[in-house]
Short mmCIF file of N, CA, C and O in Angstrom, two decimals:
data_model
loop_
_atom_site.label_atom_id
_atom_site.label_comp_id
_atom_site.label_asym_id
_atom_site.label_seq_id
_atom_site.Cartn_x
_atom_site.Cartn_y
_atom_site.Cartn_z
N UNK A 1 11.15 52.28 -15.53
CA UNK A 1 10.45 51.69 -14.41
C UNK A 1 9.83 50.34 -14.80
O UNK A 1 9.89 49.43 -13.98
N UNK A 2 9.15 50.12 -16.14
CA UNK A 2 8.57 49.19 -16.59
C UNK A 2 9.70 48.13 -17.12
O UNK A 2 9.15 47.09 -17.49
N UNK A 3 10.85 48.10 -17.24
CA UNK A 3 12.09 47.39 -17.54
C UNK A 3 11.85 46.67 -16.16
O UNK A 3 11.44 45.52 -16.02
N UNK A 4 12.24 47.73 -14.98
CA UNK A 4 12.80 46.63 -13.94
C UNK A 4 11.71 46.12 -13.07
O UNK A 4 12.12 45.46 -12.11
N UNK A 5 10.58 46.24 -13.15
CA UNK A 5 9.42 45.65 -13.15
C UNK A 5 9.65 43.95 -13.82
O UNK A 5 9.32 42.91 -13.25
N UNK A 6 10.17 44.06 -14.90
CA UNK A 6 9.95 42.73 -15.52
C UNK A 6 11.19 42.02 -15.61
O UNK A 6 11.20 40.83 -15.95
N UNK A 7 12.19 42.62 -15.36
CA UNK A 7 13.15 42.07 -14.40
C UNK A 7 13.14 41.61 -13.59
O UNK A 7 13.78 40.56 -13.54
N UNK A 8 12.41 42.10 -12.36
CA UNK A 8 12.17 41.49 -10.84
C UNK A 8 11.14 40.37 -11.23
O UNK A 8 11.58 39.26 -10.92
N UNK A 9 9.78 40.32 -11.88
CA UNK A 9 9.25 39.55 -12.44
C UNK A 9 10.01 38.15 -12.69
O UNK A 9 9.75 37.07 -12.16
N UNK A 10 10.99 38.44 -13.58
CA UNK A 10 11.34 37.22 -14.45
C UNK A 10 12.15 36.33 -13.45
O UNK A 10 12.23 35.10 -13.48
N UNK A 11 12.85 37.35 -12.36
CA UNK A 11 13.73 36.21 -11.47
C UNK A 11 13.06 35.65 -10.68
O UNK A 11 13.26 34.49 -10.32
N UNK A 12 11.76 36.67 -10.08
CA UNK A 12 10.58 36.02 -9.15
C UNK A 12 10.31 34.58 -9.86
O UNK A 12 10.72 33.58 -9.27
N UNK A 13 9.78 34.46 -10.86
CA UNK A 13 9.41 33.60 -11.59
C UNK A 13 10.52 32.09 -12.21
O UNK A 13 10.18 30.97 -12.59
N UNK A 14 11.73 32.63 -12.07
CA UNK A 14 12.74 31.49 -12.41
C UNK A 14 12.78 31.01 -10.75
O UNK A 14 12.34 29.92 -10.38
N UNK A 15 13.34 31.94 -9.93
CA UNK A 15 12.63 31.35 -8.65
C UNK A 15 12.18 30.32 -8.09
O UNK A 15 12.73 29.36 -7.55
N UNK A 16 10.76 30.69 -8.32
CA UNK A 16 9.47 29.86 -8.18
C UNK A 16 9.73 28.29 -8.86
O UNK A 16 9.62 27.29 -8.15
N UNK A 17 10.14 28.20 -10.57
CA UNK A 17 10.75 27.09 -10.72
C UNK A 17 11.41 26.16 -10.52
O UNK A 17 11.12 24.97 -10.70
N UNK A 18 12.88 26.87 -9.91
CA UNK A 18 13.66 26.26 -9.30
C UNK A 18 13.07 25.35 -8.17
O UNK A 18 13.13 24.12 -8.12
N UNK A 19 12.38 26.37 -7.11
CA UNK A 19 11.92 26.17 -5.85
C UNK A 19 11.00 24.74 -6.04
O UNK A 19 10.89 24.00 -5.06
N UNK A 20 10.45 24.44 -7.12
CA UNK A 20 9.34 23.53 -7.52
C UNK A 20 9.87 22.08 -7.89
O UNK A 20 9.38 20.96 -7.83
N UNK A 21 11.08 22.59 -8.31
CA UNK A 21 12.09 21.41 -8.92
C UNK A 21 13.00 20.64 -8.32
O UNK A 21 13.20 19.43 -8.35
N UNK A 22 13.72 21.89 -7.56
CA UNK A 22 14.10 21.11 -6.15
C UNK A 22 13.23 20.19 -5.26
O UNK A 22 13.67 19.07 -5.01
N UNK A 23 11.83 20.65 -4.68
CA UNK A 23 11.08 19.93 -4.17
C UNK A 23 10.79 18.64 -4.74
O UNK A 23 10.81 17.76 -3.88
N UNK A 24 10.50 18.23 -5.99
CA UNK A 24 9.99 17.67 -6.84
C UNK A 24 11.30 16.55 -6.77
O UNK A 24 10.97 15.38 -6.54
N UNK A 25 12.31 16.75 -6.89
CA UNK A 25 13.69 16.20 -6.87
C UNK A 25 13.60 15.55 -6.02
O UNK A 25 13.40 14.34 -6.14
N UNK A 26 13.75 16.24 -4.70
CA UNK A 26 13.72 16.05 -3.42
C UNK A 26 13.05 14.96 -2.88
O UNK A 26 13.65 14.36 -1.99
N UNK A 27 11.43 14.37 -3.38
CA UNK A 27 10.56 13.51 -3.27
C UNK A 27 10.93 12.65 -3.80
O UNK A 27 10.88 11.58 -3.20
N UNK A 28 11.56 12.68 -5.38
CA UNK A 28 11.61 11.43 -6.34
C UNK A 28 13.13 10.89 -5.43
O UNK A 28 13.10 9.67 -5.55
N UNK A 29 13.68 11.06 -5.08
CA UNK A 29 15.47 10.51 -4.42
C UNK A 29 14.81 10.11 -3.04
O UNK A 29 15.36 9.08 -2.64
N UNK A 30 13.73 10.59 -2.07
CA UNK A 30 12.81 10.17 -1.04
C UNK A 30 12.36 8.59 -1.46
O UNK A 30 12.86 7.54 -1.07
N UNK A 31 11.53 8.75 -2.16
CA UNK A 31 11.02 7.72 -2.80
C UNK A 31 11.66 6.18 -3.63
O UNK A 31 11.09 5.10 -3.75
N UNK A 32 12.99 6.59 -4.10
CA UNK A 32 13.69 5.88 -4.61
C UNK A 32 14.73 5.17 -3.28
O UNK A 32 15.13 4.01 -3.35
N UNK A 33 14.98 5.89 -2.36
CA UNK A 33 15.13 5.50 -1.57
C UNK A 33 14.72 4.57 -0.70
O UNK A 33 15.40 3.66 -0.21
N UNK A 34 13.38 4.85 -0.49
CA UNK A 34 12.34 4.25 0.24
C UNK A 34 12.24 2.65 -0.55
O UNK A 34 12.24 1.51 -0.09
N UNK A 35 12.18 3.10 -1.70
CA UNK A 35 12.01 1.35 -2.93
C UNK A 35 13.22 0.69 -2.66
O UNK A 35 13.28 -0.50 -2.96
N UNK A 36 14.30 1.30 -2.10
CA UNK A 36 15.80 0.04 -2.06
C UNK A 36 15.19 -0.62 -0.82
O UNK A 36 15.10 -1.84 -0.84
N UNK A 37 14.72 0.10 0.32
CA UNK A 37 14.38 -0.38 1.91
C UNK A 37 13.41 -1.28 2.11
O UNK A 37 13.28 -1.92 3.16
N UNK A 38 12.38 -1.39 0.70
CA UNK A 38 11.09 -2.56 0.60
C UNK A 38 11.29 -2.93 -0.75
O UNK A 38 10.36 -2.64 -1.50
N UNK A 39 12.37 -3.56 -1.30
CA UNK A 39 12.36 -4.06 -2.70
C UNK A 39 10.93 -5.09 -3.13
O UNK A 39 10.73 -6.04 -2.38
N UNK A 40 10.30 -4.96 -3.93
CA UNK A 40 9.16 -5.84 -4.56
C UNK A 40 8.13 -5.69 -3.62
O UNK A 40 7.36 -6.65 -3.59
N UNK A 41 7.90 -4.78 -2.86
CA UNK A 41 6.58 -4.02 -2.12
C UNK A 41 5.33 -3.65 -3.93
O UNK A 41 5.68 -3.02 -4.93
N UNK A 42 3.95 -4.35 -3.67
CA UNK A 42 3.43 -3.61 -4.79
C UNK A 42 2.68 -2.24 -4.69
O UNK A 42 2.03 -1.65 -5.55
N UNK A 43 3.04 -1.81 -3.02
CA UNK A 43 2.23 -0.35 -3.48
C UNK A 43 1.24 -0.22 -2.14
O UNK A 43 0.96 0.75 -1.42
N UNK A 44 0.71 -2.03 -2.12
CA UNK A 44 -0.52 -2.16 -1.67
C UNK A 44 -0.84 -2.83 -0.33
O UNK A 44 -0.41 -3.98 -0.28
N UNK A 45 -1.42 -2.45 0.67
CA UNK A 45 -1.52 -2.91 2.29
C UNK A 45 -2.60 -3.40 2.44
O UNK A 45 -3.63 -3.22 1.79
N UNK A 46 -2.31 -4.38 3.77
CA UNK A 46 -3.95 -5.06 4.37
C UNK A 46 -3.16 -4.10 5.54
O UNK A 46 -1.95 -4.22 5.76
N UNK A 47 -4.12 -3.06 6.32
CA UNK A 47 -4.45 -2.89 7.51
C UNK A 47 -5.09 -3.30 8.77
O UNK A 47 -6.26 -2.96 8.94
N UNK A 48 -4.54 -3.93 9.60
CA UNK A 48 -5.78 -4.76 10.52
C UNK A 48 -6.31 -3.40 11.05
O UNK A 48 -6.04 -2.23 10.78
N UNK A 49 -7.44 -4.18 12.17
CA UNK A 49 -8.43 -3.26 12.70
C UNK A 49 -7.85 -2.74 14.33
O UNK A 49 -8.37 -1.86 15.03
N UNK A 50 -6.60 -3.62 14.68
CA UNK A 50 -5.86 -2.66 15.58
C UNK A 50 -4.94 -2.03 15.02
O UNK A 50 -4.00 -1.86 15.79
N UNK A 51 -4.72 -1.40 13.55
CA UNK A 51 -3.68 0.19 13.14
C UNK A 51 -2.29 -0.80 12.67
O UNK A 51 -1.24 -0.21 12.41
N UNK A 52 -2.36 -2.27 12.59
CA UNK A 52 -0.84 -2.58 12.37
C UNK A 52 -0.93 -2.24 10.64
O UNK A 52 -1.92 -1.70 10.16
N UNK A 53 0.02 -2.57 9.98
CA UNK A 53 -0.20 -2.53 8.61
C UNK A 53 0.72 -3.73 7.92
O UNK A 53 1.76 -3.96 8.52
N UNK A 54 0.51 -4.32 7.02
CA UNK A 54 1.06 -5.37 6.37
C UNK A 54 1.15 -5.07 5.25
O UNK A 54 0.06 -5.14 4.67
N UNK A 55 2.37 -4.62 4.34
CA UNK A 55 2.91 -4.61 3.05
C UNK A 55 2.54 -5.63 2.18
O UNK A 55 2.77 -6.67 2.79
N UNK A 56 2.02 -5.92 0.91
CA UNK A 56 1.76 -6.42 0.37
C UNK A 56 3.02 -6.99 -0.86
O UNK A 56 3.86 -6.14 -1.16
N UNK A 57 3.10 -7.93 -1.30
CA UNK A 57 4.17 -7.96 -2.27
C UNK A 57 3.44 -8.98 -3.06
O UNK A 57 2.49 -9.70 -2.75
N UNK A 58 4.25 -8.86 -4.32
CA UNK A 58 3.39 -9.80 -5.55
C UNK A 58 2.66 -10.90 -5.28
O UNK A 58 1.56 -11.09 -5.79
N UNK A 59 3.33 -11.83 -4.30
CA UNK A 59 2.78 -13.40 -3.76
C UNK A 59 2.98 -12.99 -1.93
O UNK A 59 3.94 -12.58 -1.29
N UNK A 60 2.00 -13.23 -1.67
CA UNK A 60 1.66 -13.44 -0.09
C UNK A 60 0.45 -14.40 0.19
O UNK A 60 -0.70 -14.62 -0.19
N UNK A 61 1.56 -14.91 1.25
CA UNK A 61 0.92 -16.07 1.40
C UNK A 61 0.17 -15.53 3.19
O UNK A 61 0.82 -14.62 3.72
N UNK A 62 -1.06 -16.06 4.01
CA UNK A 62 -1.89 -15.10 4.88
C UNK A 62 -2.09 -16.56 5.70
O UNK A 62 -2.53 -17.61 5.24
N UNK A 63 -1.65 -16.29 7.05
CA UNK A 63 -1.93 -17.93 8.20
C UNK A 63 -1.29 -17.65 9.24
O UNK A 63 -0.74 -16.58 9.51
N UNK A 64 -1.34 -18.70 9.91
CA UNK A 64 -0.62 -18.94 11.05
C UNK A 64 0.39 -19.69 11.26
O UNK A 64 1.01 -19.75 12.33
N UNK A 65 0.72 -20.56 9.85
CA UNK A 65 2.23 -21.01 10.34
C UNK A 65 3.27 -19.94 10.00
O UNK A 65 3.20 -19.01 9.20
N UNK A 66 4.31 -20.35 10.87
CA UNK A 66 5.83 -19.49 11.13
C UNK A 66 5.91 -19.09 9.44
O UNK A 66 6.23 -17.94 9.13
N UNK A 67 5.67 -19.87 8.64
CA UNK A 67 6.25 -19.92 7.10
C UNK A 67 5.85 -18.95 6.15
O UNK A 67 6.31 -18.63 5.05
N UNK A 68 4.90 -18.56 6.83
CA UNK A 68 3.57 -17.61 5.96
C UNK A 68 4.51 -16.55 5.79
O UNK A 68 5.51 -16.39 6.48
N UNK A 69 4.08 -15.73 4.71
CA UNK A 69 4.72 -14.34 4.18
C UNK A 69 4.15 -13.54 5.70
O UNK A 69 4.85 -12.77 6.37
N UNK A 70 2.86 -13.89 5.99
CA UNK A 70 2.22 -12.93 6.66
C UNK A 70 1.73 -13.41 7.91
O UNK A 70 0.53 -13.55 8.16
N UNK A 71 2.49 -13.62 8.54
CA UNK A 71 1.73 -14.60 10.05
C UNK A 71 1.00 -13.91 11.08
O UNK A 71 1.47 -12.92 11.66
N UNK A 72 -0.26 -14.45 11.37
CA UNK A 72 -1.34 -13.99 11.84
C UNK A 72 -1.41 -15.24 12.73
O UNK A 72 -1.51 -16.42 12.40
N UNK A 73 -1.32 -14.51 14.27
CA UNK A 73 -1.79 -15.15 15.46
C UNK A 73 -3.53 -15.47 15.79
O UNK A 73 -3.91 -14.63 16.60
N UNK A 74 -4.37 -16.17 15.50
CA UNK A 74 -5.53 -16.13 15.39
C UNK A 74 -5.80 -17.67 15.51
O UNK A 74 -5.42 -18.54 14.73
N UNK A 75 -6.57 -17.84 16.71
CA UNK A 75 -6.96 -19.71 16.47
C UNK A 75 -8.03 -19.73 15.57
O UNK A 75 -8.43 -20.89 15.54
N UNK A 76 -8.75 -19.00 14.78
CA UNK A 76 -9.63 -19.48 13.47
C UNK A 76 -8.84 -18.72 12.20
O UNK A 76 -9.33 -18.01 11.32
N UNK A 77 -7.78 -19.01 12.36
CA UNK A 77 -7.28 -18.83 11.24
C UNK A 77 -6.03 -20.24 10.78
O UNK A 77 -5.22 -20.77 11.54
N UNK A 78 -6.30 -20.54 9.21
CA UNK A 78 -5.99 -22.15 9.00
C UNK A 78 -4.17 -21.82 9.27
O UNK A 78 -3.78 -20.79 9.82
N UNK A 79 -3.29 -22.87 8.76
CA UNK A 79 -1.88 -22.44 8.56
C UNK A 79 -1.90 -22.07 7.47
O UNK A 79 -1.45 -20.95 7.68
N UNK A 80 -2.06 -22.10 6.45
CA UNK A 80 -2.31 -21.54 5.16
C UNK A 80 -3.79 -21.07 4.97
O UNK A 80 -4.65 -21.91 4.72
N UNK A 81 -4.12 -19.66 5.09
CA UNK A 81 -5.45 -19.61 5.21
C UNK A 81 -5.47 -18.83 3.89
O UNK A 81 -6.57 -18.99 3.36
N UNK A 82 -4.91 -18.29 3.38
CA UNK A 82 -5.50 -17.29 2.16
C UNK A 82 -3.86 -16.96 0.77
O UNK A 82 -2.74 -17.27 1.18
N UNK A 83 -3.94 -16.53 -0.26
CA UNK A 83 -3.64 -16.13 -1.53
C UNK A 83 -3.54 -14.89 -1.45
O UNK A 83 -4.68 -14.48 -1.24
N UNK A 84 -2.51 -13.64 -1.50
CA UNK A 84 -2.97 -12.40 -2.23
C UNK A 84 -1.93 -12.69 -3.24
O UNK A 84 -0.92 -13.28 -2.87
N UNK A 85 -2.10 -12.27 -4.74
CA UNK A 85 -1.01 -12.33 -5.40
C UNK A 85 -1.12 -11.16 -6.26
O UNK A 85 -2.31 -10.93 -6.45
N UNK A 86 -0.55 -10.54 -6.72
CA UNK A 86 -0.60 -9.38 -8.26
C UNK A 86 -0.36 -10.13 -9.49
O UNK A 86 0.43 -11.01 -9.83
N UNK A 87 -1.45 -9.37 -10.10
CA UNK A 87 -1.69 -9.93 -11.94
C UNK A 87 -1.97 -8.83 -12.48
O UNK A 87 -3.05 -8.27 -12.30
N UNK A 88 -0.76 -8.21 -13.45
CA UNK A 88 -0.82 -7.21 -13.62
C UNK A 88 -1.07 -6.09 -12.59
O UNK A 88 -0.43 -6.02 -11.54
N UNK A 89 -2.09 -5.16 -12.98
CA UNK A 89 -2.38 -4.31 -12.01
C UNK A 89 -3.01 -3.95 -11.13
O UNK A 89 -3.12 -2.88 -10.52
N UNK A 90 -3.85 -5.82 -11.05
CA UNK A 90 -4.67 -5.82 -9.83
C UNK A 90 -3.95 -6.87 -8.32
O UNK A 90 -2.93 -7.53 -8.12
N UNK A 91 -4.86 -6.58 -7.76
CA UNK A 91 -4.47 -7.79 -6.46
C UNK A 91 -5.55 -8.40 -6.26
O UNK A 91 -6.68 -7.92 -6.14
N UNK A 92 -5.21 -9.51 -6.22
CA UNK A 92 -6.68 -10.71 -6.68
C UNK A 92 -5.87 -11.74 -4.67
O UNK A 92 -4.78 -12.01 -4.17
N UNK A 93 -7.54 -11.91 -4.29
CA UNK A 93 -6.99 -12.67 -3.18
C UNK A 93 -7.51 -14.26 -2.91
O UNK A 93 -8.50 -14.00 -2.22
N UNK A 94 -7.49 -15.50 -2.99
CA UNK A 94 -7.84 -16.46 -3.00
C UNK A 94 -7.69 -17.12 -1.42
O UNK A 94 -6.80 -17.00 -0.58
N UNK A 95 -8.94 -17.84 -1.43
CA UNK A 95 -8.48 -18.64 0.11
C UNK A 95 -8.10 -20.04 -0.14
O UNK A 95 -8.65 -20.66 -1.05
N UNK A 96 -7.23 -20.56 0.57
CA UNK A 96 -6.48 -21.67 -0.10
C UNK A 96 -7.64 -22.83 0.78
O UNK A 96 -6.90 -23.49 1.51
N UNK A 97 -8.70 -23.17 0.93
CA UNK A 97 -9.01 -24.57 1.26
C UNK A 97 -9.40 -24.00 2.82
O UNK A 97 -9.88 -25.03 3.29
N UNK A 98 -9.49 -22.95 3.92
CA UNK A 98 -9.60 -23.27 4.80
C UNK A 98 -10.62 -23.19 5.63
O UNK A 98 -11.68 -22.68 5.24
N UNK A 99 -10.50 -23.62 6.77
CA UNK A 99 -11.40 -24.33 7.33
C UNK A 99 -12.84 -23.61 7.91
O UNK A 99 -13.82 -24.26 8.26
N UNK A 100 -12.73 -21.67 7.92
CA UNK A 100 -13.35 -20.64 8.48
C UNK A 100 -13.80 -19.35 7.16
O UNK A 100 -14.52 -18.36 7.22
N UNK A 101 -12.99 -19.94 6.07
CA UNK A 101 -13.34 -19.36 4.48
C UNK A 101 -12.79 -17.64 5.10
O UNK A 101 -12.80 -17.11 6.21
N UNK A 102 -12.34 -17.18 3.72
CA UNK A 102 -11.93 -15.84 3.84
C UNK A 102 -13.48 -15.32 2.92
O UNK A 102 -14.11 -15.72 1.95
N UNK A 103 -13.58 -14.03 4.09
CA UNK A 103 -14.53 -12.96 3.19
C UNK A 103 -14.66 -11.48 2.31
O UNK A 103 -13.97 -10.71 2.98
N UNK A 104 -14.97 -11.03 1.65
CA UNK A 104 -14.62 -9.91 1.33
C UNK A 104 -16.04 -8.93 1.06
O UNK A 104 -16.94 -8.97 0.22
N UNK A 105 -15.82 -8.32 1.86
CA UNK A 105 -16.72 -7.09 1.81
C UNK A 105 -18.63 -7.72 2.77
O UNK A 105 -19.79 -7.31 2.77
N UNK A 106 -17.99 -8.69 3.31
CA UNK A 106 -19.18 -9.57 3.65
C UNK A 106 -19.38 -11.29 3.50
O UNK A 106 -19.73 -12.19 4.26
N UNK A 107 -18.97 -11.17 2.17
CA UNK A 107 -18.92 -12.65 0.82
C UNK A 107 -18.02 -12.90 0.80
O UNK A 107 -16.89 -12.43 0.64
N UNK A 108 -18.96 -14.60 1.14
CA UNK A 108 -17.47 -15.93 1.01
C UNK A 108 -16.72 -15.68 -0.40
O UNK A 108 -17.37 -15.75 -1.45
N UNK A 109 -15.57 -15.45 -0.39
CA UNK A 109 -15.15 -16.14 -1.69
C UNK A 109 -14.78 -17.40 -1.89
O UNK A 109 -14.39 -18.08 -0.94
N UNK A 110 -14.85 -17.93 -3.24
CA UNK A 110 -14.82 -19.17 -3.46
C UNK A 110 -13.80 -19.53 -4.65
O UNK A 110 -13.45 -20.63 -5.07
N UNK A 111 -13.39 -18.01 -5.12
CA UNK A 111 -12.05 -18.25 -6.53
C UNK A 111 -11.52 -16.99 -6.19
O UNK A 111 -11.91 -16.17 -5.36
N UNK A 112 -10.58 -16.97 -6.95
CA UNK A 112 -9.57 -15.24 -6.89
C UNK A 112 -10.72 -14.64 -6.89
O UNK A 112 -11.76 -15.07 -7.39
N UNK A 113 -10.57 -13.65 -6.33
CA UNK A 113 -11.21 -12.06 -6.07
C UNK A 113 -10.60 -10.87 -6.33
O UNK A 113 -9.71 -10.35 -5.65
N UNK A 114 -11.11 -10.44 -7.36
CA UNK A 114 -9.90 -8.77 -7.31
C UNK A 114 -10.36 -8.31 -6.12
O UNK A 114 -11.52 -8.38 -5.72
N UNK A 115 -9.35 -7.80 -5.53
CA UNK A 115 -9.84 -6.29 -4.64
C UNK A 115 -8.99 -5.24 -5.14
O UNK A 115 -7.97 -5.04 -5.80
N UNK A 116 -10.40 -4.39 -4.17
CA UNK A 116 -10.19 -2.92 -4.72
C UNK A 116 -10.15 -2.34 -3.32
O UNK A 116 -10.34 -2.84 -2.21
N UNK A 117 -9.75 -0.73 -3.85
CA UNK A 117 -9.53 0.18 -2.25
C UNK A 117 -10.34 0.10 -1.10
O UNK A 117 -11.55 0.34 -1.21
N UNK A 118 -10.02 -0.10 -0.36
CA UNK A 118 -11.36 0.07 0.90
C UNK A 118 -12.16 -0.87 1.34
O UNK A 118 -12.99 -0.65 2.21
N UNK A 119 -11.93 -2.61 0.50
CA UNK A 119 -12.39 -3.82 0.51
C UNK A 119 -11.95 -3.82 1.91
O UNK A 119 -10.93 -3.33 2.40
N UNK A 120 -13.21 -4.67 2.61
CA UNK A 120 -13.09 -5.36 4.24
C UNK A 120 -12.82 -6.81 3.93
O UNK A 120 -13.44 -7.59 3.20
N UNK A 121 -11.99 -6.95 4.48
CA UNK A 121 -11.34 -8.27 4.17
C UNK A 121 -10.64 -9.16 5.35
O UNK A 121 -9.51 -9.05 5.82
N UNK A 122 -11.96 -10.29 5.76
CA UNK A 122 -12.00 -10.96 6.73
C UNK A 122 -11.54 -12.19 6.87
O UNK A 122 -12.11 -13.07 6.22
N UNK A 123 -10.51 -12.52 7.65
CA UNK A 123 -9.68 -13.76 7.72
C UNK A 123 -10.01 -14.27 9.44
O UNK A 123 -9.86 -13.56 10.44
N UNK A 124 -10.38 -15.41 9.39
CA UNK A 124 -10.59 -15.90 10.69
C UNK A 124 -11.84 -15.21 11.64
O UNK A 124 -13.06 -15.14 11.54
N UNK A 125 -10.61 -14.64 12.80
CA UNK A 125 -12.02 -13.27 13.40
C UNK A 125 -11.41 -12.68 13.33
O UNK A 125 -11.31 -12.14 14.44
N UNK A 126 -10.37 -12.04 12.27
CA UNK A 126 -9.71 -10.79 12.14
C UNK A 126 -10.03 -9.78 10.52
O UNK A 126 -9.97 -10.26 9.39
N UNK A 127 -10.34 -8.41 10.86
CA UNK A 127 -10.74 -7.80 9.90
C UNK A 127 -9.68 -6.78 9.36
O UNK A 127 -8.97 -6.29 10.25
N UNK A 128 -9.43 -6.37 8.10
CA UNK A 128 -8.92 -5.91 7.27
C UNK A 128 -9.42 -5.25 6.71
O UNK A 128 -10.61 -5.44 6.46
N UNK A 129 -8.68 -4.02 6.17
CA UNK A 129 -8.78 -3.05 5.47
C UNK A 129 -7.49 -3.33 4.08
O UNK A 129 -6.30 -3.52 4.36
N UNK A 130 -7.98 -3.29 2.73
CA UNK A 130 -7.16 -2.92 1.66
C UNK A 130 -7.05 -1.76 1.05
O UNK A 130 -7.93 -1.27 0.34
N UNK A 131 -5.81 -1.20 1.31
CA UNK A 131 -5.94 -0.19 1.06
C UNK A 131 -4.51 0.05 -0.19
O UNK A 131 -3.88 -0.90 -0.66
N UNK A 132 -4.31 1.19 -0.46
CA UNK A 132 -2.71 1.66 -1.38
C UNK A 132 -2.05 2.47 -0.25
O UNK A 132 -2.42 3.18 0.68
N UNK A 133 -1.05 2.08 -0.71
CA UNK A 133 0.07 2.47 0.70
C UNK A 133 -0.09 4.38 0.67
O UNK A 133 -0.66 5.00 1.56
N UNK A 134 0.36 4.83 -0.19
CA UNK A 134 0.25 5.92 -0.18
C UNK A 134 -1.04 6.69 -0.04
O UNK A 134 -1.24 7.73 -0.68
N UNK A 135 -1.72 6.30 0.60
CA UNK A 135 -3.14 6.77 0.62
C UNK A 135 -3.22 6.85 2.43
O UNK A 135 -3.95 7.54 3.15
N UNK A 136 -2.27 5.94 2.75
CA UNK A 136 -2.02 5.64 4.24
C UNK A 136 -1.51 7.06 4.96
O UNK A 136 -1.66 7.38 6.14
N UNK A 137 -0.87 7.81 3.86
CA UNK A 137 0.15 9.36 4.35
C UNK A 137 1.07 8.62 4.92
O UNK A 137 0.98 7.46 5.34
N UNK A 138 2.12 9.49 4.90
CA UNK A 138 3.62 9.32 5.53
C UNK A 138 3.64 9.38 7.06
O UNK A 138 3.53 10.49 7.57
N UNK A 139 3.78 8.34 7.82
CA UNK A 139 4.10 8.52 9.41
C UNK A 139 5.10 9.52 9.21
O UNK A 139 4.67 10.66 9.12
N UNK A 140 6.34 9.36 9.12
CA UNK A 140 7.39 10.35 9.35
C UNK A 140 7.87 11.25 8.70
O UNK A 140 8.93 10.81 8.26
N UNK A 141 7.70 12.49 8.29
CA UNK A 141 7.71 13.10 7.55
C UNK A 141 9.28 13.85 7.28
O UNK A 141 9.62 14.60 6.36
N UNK A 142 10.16 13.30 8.55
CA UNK A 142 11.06 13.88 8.96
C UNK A 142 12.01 14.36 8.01
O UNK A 142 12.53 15.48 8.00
N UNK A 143 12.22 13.17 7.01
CA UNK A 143 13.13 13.10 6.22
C UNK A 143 13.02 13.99 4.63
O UNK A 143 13.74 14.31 3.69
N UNK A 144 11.93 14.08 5.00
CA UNK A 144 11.43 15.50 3.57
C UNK A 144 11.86 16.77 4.02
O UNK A 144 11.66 17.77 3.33
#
């Protein structure tokens, strides 16, 4: 009786592994996927304060001309109004010269700024949220 006790045990238990590994699989080929569809994405988002979201990538450039990485409809915002770039493993954001100054967390900046999670980050009269993408959760879950 105590044999097939630990029999049923042991397959319960290879099981369970499998079941963990597959999943685990399953996410990393999700994910790798997802990296061909946003090549050089760093991870990291400005959220505006109406729910849109803006991908971040190593150099982004933040304004209102057509040219900008990130074009923002806003009449107090310059054509080149702001810097985000990655250095190493931070994201540092600079305002390039303009005319309404970018703020963060309140404060003018006046040189690169690291930011960090959850920084309010004010361009023109538009407010921002920095956040890590994955912290955002998955809209569609469909594909898991």
């Amino acid at each position: 009786m105590y044999g097939l006790i630990a029999q049923v045990g042991k397959f319960a238990i290879i099981g369970i592994i499998y079941y963990f590994l597959y999943n685990f699989l399953k996410i990393m080929v999700v994910d790798l996927l997802m990296d061909k569809q946003h090549p050089g994405e760093t991870g990291y988002c400005l959220l505006d304060e109406d729910g849109r979201e803006y991908p971040l990538f190593p150099v982004n450039t933040v304004g209102r001309a057509s040219d900008s990485d990130i074009v923002i409809e806003d009449p107090f915002l310059s054509s080149k109004h702001a810097l985000i770039t990655k250095r190493g493993r931070n994201m540092l954001i600079q305002d390039l010269n303009s005319t309404n100054g970018t703020f963060v967390n309140g404060k003018k900046i006046k040189k690169p700024f690291k930011l960090r999670e959850n920084d309010e980050v004010v361009l023109g009269d538009r407010k921002f949220k920095f956040l890590r993408r994955e912290n955002r959760g998955i809209k569609n879950g469909g594909h898991l």
